């Protein structure tokens, strides 16, 4: 094992991505001596060396959580995290081996945002999902998404329209350029699993995918998608009742 962080500093919440060439990117939460930051370090197969730890988030925030990172086939990566109740993202250029400045992707004022997930397709397009609550703490949270394409983030939008709470989102990209999102719906009462698919340039609408006569779904669901666009979602579910 090799210590990829700064010796003598307290670090936590690591996330890892490995590109097709075998290069390893590690991200984690660590204080810069004044405030918590998201740090990154890459192991490069060609040199057999770590490039050196450096912060990729800004220094204006406080709590950092839910760090995630994903890569495309060329080694370009997208990292996301929650900081100060906002969702932030930064892009890594695999050719230049540099991180771009972090950007907010949720775009909403007066909201609480947490639990981001990210997936990147083979062309470098990124999908970020997260939970968002607007207004008071008692208000339900909902699933929101944003997409990076053609060099910029788009406008954030909700993936479901019900009034009950939705949380625990997961997302996967397909070889076709599609993406599939899944989440727990009606999370505070009898939870169910819902999904939405991005295809032909738009999200197609939320649909329930668990058994209509089954029990309550539990825990964060997961999803994967193959090169043909066939998706597989999985979750825990009680036997009935």
mmCIF file of N, CA, C and O in Angstrom, residues 101-159:
data_model
loop_
_atom_site.group_PDB
_atom_site.id
_atom_site.type_symbol
_atom_site.label_atom_id
_atom_site.label_comp_id
_atom_site.label_asym_id
_atom_site.label_seq_id
_atom_site.Cartn_x
_atom_site.Cartn_y
_atom_site.Cartn_z
ATOM 1 N N UNK A 101 -11.410 24.354 -12.841
ATOM 2 C CA UNK A 101 -11.982 24.926 -11.632
ATOM 3 C C UNK A 101 -13.334 24.290 -11.325
ATOM 4 O O UNK A 101 -14.111 23.964 -12.235
ATOM 5 N N UNK A 102 -13.605 24.093 -10.053
ATOM 6 C CA UNK A 102 -14.870 23.510 -9.625
ATOM 7 C C UNK A 102 -16.029 24.450 -9.950
ATOM 8 O O UNK A 102 -15.896 25.675 -9.877
ATOM 9 N N UNK A 103 -17.181 23.850 -10.317
ATOM 10 C CA UNK A 103 -18.379 24.606 -10.653
ATOM 11 C C UNK A 103 -19.576 24.061 -9.892
ATOM 12 O O UNK A 103 -19.673 22.856 -9.656
ATOM 13 N N UNK A 104 -20.500 24.933 -9.534
ATOM 14 C CA UNK A 104 -21.768 24.482 -8.988
ATOM 15 C C UNK A 104 -22.657 23.962 -10.104
ATOM 16 O O UNK A 104 -22.718 24.567 -11.179
ATOM 17 N N UNK A 105 -23.363 22.867 -9.846
ATOM 18 C CA UNK A 105 -24.202 22.289 -10.886
ATOM 19 C C UNK A 105 -25.683 22.275 -10.517
ATOM 20 O O UNK A 105 -26.527 22.010 -11.373
ATOM 21 N N UNK A 106 -26.014 22.572 -9.246
ATOM 22 C CA UNK A 106 -27.423 22.469 -8.864
ATOM 23 C C UNK A 106 -28.203 23.730 -9.218
ATOM 24 O O UNK A 106 -29.390 23.660 -9.504
ATOM 25 N N UNK A 107 -27.573 24.875 -9.206
ATOM 26 C CA UNK A 107 -28.165 26.097 -9.722
ATOM 27 C C UNK A 107 -29.361 26.653 -8.990
ATOM 28 O O UNK A 107 -29.993 27.582 -9.488
ATOM 29 N N UNK A 108 -29.738 26.118 -7.832
ATOM 30 C CA UNK A 108 -30.944 26.580 -7.140
ATOM 31 C C UNK A 108 -30.563 27.346 -5.884
ATOM 32 O O UNK A 108 -29.675 26.945 -5.145
ATOM 33 N N UNK A 109 -31.232 28.447 -5.642
ATOM 34 C CA UNK A 109 -31.019 29.209 -4.425
ATOM 35 C C UNK A 109 -32.052 28.787 -3.377
ATOM 36 O O UNK A 109 -33.156 28.364 -3.709
ATOM 37 N N UNK A 110 -31.681 28.902 -2.116
ATOM 38 C CA UNK A 110 -32.598 28.560 -1.050
ATOM 39 C C UNK A 110 -32.889 27.087 -0.924
ATOM 40 O O UNK A 110 -33.929 26.689 -0.393
ATOM 41 N N UNK A 111 -31.986 26.233 -1.411
ATOM 42 C CA UNK A 111 -32.206 24.794 -1.369
ATOM 43 C C UNK A 111 -31.076 24.104 -0.631
ATOM 44 O O UNK A 111 -29.965 24.622 -0.519
ATOM 45 N N UNK A 112 -31.385 22.902 -0.142
ATOM 46 C CA UNK A 112 -30.392 22.038 0.483
ATOM 47 C C UNK A 112 -30.127 20.868 -0.462
ATOM 48 O O UNK A 112 -31.068 20.204 -0.900
ATOM 49 N N UNK A 113 -28.859 20.621 -0.787
ATOM 50 C CA UNK A 113 -28.500 19.617 -1.785
ATOM 51 C C UNK A 113 -27.459 18.664 -1.213
ATOM 52 O O UNK A 113 -26.509 19.097 -0.558
ATOM 53 N N UNK A 114 -27.623 17.379 -1.479
ATOM 54 C CA UNK A 114 -26.723 16.393 -0.887
ATOM 55 C C UNK A 114 -26.760 15.090 -1.673
ATOM 56 O O UNK A 114 -27.635 14.878 -2.524
ATOM 57 N N UNK A 115 -25.800 14.204 -1.377
ATOM 58 C CA UNK A 115 -25.774 12.862 -1.942
ATOM 59 C C UNK A 115 -25.567 12.777 -3.433
ATOM 60 O O UNK A 115 -26.265 12.008 -4.112
ATOM 61 N N UNK A 116 -24.608 13.514 -4.044
ATOM 62 C CA UNK A 116 -24.455 13.437 -5.501
ATOM 63 C C UNK A 116 -23.898 12.095 -5.970
ATOM 64 O O UNK A 116 -23.134 11.439 -5.265
ATOM 65 N N UNK A 117 -24.305 11.718 -7.177
ATOM 66 C CA UNK A 117 -23.771 10.555 -7.882
ATOM 67 C C UNK A 117 -23.398 11.001 -9.287
ATOM 68 O O UNK A 117 -24.023 11.900 -9.854
ATOM 69 N N UNK A 118 -22.401 10.345 -9.885
ATOM 70 C CA UNK A 118 -21.944 10.756 -11.210
ATOM 71 C C UNK A 118 -21.645 9.534 -12.072
ATOM 72 O O UNK A 118 -21.200 8.502 -11.574
ATOM 73 N N UNK A 119 -21.918 9.672 -13.362
ATOM 74 C CA UNK A 119 -21.542 8.671 -14.360
ATOM 75 C C UNK A 119 -21.116 9.405 -15.614
ATOM 76 O O UNK A 119 -21.663 10.465 -15.943
ATOM 77 N N UNK A 120 -20.136 8.851 -16.323
ATOM 78 C CA UNK A 120 -19.592 9.471 -17.530
ATOM 79 C C UNK A 120 -19.656 8.462 -18.667
ATOM 80 O O UNK A 120 -19.250 7.301 -18.497
ATOM 81 N N UNK A 121 -20.155 8.878 -19.833
ATOM 82 C CA UNK A 121 -20.223 7.945 -20.959
ATOM 83 C C UNK A 121 -18.908 7.941 -21.735
ATOM 84 O O UNK A 121 -17.969 8.683 -21.415
ATOM 85 N N UNK A 122 -18.837 7.095 -22.764
ATOM 86 C CA UNK A 122 -17.572 6.922 -23.489
ATOM 87 C C UNK A 122 -17.133 8.177 -24.232
ATOM 88 O O UNK A 122 -15.949 8.331 -24.570
ATOM 89 N N UNK A 123 -18.064 9.097 -24.487
ATOM 90 C CA UNK A 123 -17.730 10.340 -25.182
ATOM 91 C C UNK A 123 -17.417 11.488 -24.229
ATOM 92 O O UNK A 123 -17.208 12.618 -24.669
ATOM 93 N N UNK A 124 -17.417 11.212 -22.923
ATOM 94 C CA UNK A 124 -17.082 12.231 -21.953
ATOM 95 C C UNK A 124 -18.252 13.025 -21.431
ATOM 96 O O UNK A 124 -18.064 13.939 -20.621
ATOM 97 N N UNK A 125 -19.469 12.723 -21.884
ATOM 98 C CA UNK A 125 -20.652 13.401 -21.342
ATOM 99 C C UNK A 125 -20.911 12.883 -19.930
ATOM 100 O O UNK A 125 -20.859 11.672 -19.687
ATOM 101 N N UNK A 126 -21.211 13.787 -19.006
ATOM 102 C CA UNK A 126 -21.382 13.403 -17.603
ATOM 103 C C UNK A 126 -22.814 13.660 -17.150
ATOM 104 O O UNK A 126 -23.441 14.645 -17.548
ATOM 105 N N UNK A 127 -23.296 12.764 -16.301
ATOM 106 C CA UNK A 127 -24.603 12.903 -15.671
ATOM 107 C C UNK A 127 -24.395 12.946 -14.161
ATOM 108 O O UNK A 127 -23.766 12.051 -13.601
ATOM 109 N N UNK A 128 -24.927 13.970 -13.522
ATOM 110 C CA UNK A 128 -24.846 14.108 -12.067
ATOM 111 C C UNK A 128 -26.262 14.124 -11.509
ATOM 112 O O UNK A 128 -27.119 14.872 -11.996
ATOM 113 N N UNK A 129 -26.515 13.297 -10.491
ATOM 114 C CA UNK A 129 -27.796 13.261 -9.794
ATOM 115 C C UNK A 129 -27.566 13.579 -8.330
ATOM 116 O O UNK A 129 -26.502 13.280 -7.785
ATOM 117 N N UNK A 130 -28.593 14.149 -7.677
ATOM 118 C CA UNK A 130 -28.485 14.439 -6.248
ATOM 119 C C UNK A 130 -29.887 14.621 -5.669
ATOM 120 O O UNK A 130 -30.880 14.701 -6.398
ATOM 121 N N UNK A 131 -29.951 14.684 -4.350
ATOM 122 C CA UNK A 131 -31.200 14.983 -3.655
ATOM 123 C C UNK A 131 -31.240 16.467 -3.319
ATOM 124 O O UNK A 131 -30.231 17.042 -2.899
ATOM 125 N N UNK A 132 -32.411 17.077 -3.494
ATOM 126 C CA UNK A 132 -32.568 18.502 -3.216
ATOM 127 C C UNK A 132 -33.847 18.739 -2.411
ATOM 128 O O UNK A 132 -34.902 18.194 -2.728
ATOM 129 N N UNK A 133 -33.706 19.558 -1.376
ATOM 130 C CA UNK A 133 -34.856 19.988 -0.580
ATOM 131 C C UNK A 133 -34.923 21.507 -0.622
ATOM 132 O O UNK A 133 -33.920 22.186 -0.406
ATOM 133 N N UNK A 134 -36.108 22.027 -0.918
ATOM 134 C CA UNK A 134 -36.300 23.473 -0.979
ATOM 135 C C UNK A 134 -37.114 23.929 0.226
ATOM 136 O O UNK A 134 -38.140 23.333 0.547
ATOM 137 N N UNK A 135 -36.638 24.962 0.874
ATOM 138 C CA UNK A 135 -37.380 25.523 1.993
ATOM 139 C C UNK A 135 -37.089 24.833 3.306
ATOM 140 O O UNK A 135 -35.940 24.481 3.597
ATOM 141 N N UNK A 136 -38.109 24.577 4.092
ATOM 142 C CA UNK A 136 -37.948 24.079 5.443
ATOM 143 C C UNK A 136 -37.443 22.639 5.470
ATOM 144 O O UNK A 136 -37.627 21.866 4.530
ATOM 145 N N UNK A 137 -36.840 22.298 6.608
ATOM 146 C CA UNK A 137 -36.289 20.960 6.790
ATOM 147 C C UNK A 137 -37.358 19.884 6.674
ATOM 148 O O UNK A 137 -37.084 18.769 6.235
ATOM 149 N N UNK A 138 -38.605 20.198 7.036
ATOM 150 C CA UNK A 138 -39.691 19.219 6.970
ATOM 151 C C UNK A 138 -40.160 18.943 5.547
ATOM 152 O O UNK A 138 -40.877 17.961 5.298
ATOM 153 N N UNK A 139 -39.759 19.767 4.586
ATOM 154 C CA UNK A 139 -40.176 19.549 3.201
ATOM 155 C C UNK A 139 -39.484 18.324 2.617
ATOM 156 O O UNK A 139 -38.332 18.032 2.955
ATOM 157 N N UNK A 140 -40.166 17.592 1.731
ATOM 158 C CA UNK A 140 -39.553 16.389 1.150
ATOM 159 C C UNK A 140 -38.437 16.735 0.170
ATOM 160 O O UNK A 140 -38.458 17.792 -0.471
ATOM 161 N N UNK A 141 -37.451 15.831 0.068
ATOM 162 C CA UNK A 141 -36.412 16.017 -0.927
ATOM 163 C C UNK A 141 -36.814 15.341 -2.233
ATOM 164 O O UNK A 141 -37.645 14.438 -2.255
ATOM 165 N N UNK A 142 -36.217 15.780 -3.341
ATOM 166 C CA UNK A 142 -36.524 15.240 -4.660
ATOM 167 C C UNK A 142 -35.220 15.007 -5.425
ATOM 168 O O UNK A 142 -34.165 15.526 -5.058
ATOM 169 N N UNK A 143 -35.314 14.240 -6.502
ATOM 170 C CA UNK A 143 -34.138 13.881 -7.292
ATOM 171 C C UNK A 143 -33.971 14.871 -8.437
ATOM 172 O O UNK A 143 -34.888 15.073 -9.242
ATOM 173 N N UNK A 144 -32.794 15.458 -8.489
ATOM 174 C CA UNK A 144 -32.454 16.403 -9.547
ATOM 175 C C UNK A 144 -31.249 15.896 -10.332
ATOM 176 O O UNK A 144 -30.477 15.050 -9.851
ATOM 177 N N UNK A 145 -31.083 16.428 -11.541
ATOM 178 C CA UNK A 145 -29.983 15.984 -12.401
ATOM 179 C C UNK A 145 -29.468 17.143 -13.237
ATOM 180 O O UNK A 145 -30.187 18.110 -13.520
ATOM 181 N N UNK A 146 -28.215 17.019 -13.646
ATOM 182 C CA UNK A 146 -27.616 17.940 -14.601
ATOM 183 C C UNK A 146 -26.677 17.138 -15.490
ATOM 184 O O UNK A 146 -26.188 16.071 -15.095
ATOM 185 N N UNK A 147 -26.425 17.646 -16.679
ATOM 186 C CA UNK A 147 -25.616 16.933 -17.674
ATOM 187 C C UNK A 147 -24.542 17.861 -18.234
ATOM 188 O O UNK A 147 -24.813 19.018 -18.567
ATOM 189 N N UNK A 148 -23.327 17.305 -18.336
ATOM 190 C CA UNK A 148 -22.230 18.012 -19.003
ATOM 191 C C UNK A 148 -22.122 17.496 -20.429
ATOM 192 O O UNK A 148 -21.991 16.297 -20.667
ATOM 193 N N UNK A 149 -22.151 18.398 -21.394
ATOM 194 C CA UNK A 149 -21.942 18.025 -22.791
ATOM 195 C C UNK A 149 -21.513 19.264 -23.559
ATOM 196 O O UNK A 149 -21.876 20.393 -23.192
ATOM 197 N N UNK A 150 -20.742 19.068 -24.607
ATOM 198 C CA UNK A 150 -20.279 20.175 -25.463
ATOM 199 C C UNK A 150 -19.588 21.268 -24.664
ATOM 200 O O UNK A 150 -19.724 22.458 -24.944
ATOM 201 N N UNK A 151 -18.855 20.862 -23.619
ATOM 202 C CA UNK A 151 -18.020 21.797 -22.883
ATOM 203 C C UNK A 151 -18.700 22.611 -21.806
ATOM 204 O O UNK A 151 -18.108 23.565 -21.293
ATOM 205 N N UNK A 152 -19.934 22.255 -21.435
ATOM 206 C CA UNK A 152 -20.620 23.054 -20.425
ATOM 207 C C UNK A 152 -21.686 22.230 -19.723
ATOM 208 O O UNK A 152 -22.192 21.242 -20.260
ATOM 209 N N UNK A 153 -22.019 22.660 -18.490
ATOM 210 C CA UNK A 153 -23.142 22.079 -17.779
ATOM 211 C C UNK A 153 -24.435 22.700 -18.284
ATOM 212 O O UNK A 153 -24.482 23.877 -18.618
ATOM 213 N N UNK A 154 -25.487 21.887 -18.325
ATOM 214 C CA UNK A 154 -26.793 22.377 -18.739
ATOM 215 C C UNK A 154 -27.558 22.951 -17.571
ATOM 216 O O UNK A 154 -26.981 23.370 -16.560
ATOM 217 N N UNK A 155 -28.871 22.965 -17.695
ATOM 218 C CA UNK A 155 -29.748 23.435 -16.622
ATOM 219 C C UNK A 155 -30.203 22.238 -15.789
ATOM 220 O O UNK A 155 -30.615 21.215 -16.330
ATOM 221 N N UNK A 156 -30.151 22.375 -14.471
ATOM 222 C CA UNK A 156 -30.595 21.302 -13.591
ATOM 223 C C UNK A 156 -32.110 21.134 -13.689
ATOM 224 O O UNK A 156 -32.850 22.105 -13.887
ATOM 225 N N UNK A 157 -32.569 19.886 -13.564
ATOM 226 C CA UNK A 157 -33.995 19.618 -13.626
ATOM 227 C C UNK A 157 -34.381 18.439 -12.757
ATOM 228 O O UNK A 157 -33.550 17.569 -12.461
ATOM 229 N N UNK A 158 -35.637 18.393 -12.331
ATOM 230 C CA UNK A 158 -36.155 17.295 -11.520
ATOM 231 C C UNK A 158 -36.458 16.087 -12.377
ATOM 232 O O UNK A 158 -36.938 16.214 -13.506
ATOM 233 N N UNK A 159 -36.206 14.884 -11.813
ATOM 234 C CA UNK A 159 -36.468 13.648 -12.535
ATOM 235 C C UNK A 159 -37.809 13.035 -12.174
ATOM 236 O O UNK A 159 -38.207 12.038 -12.780
#
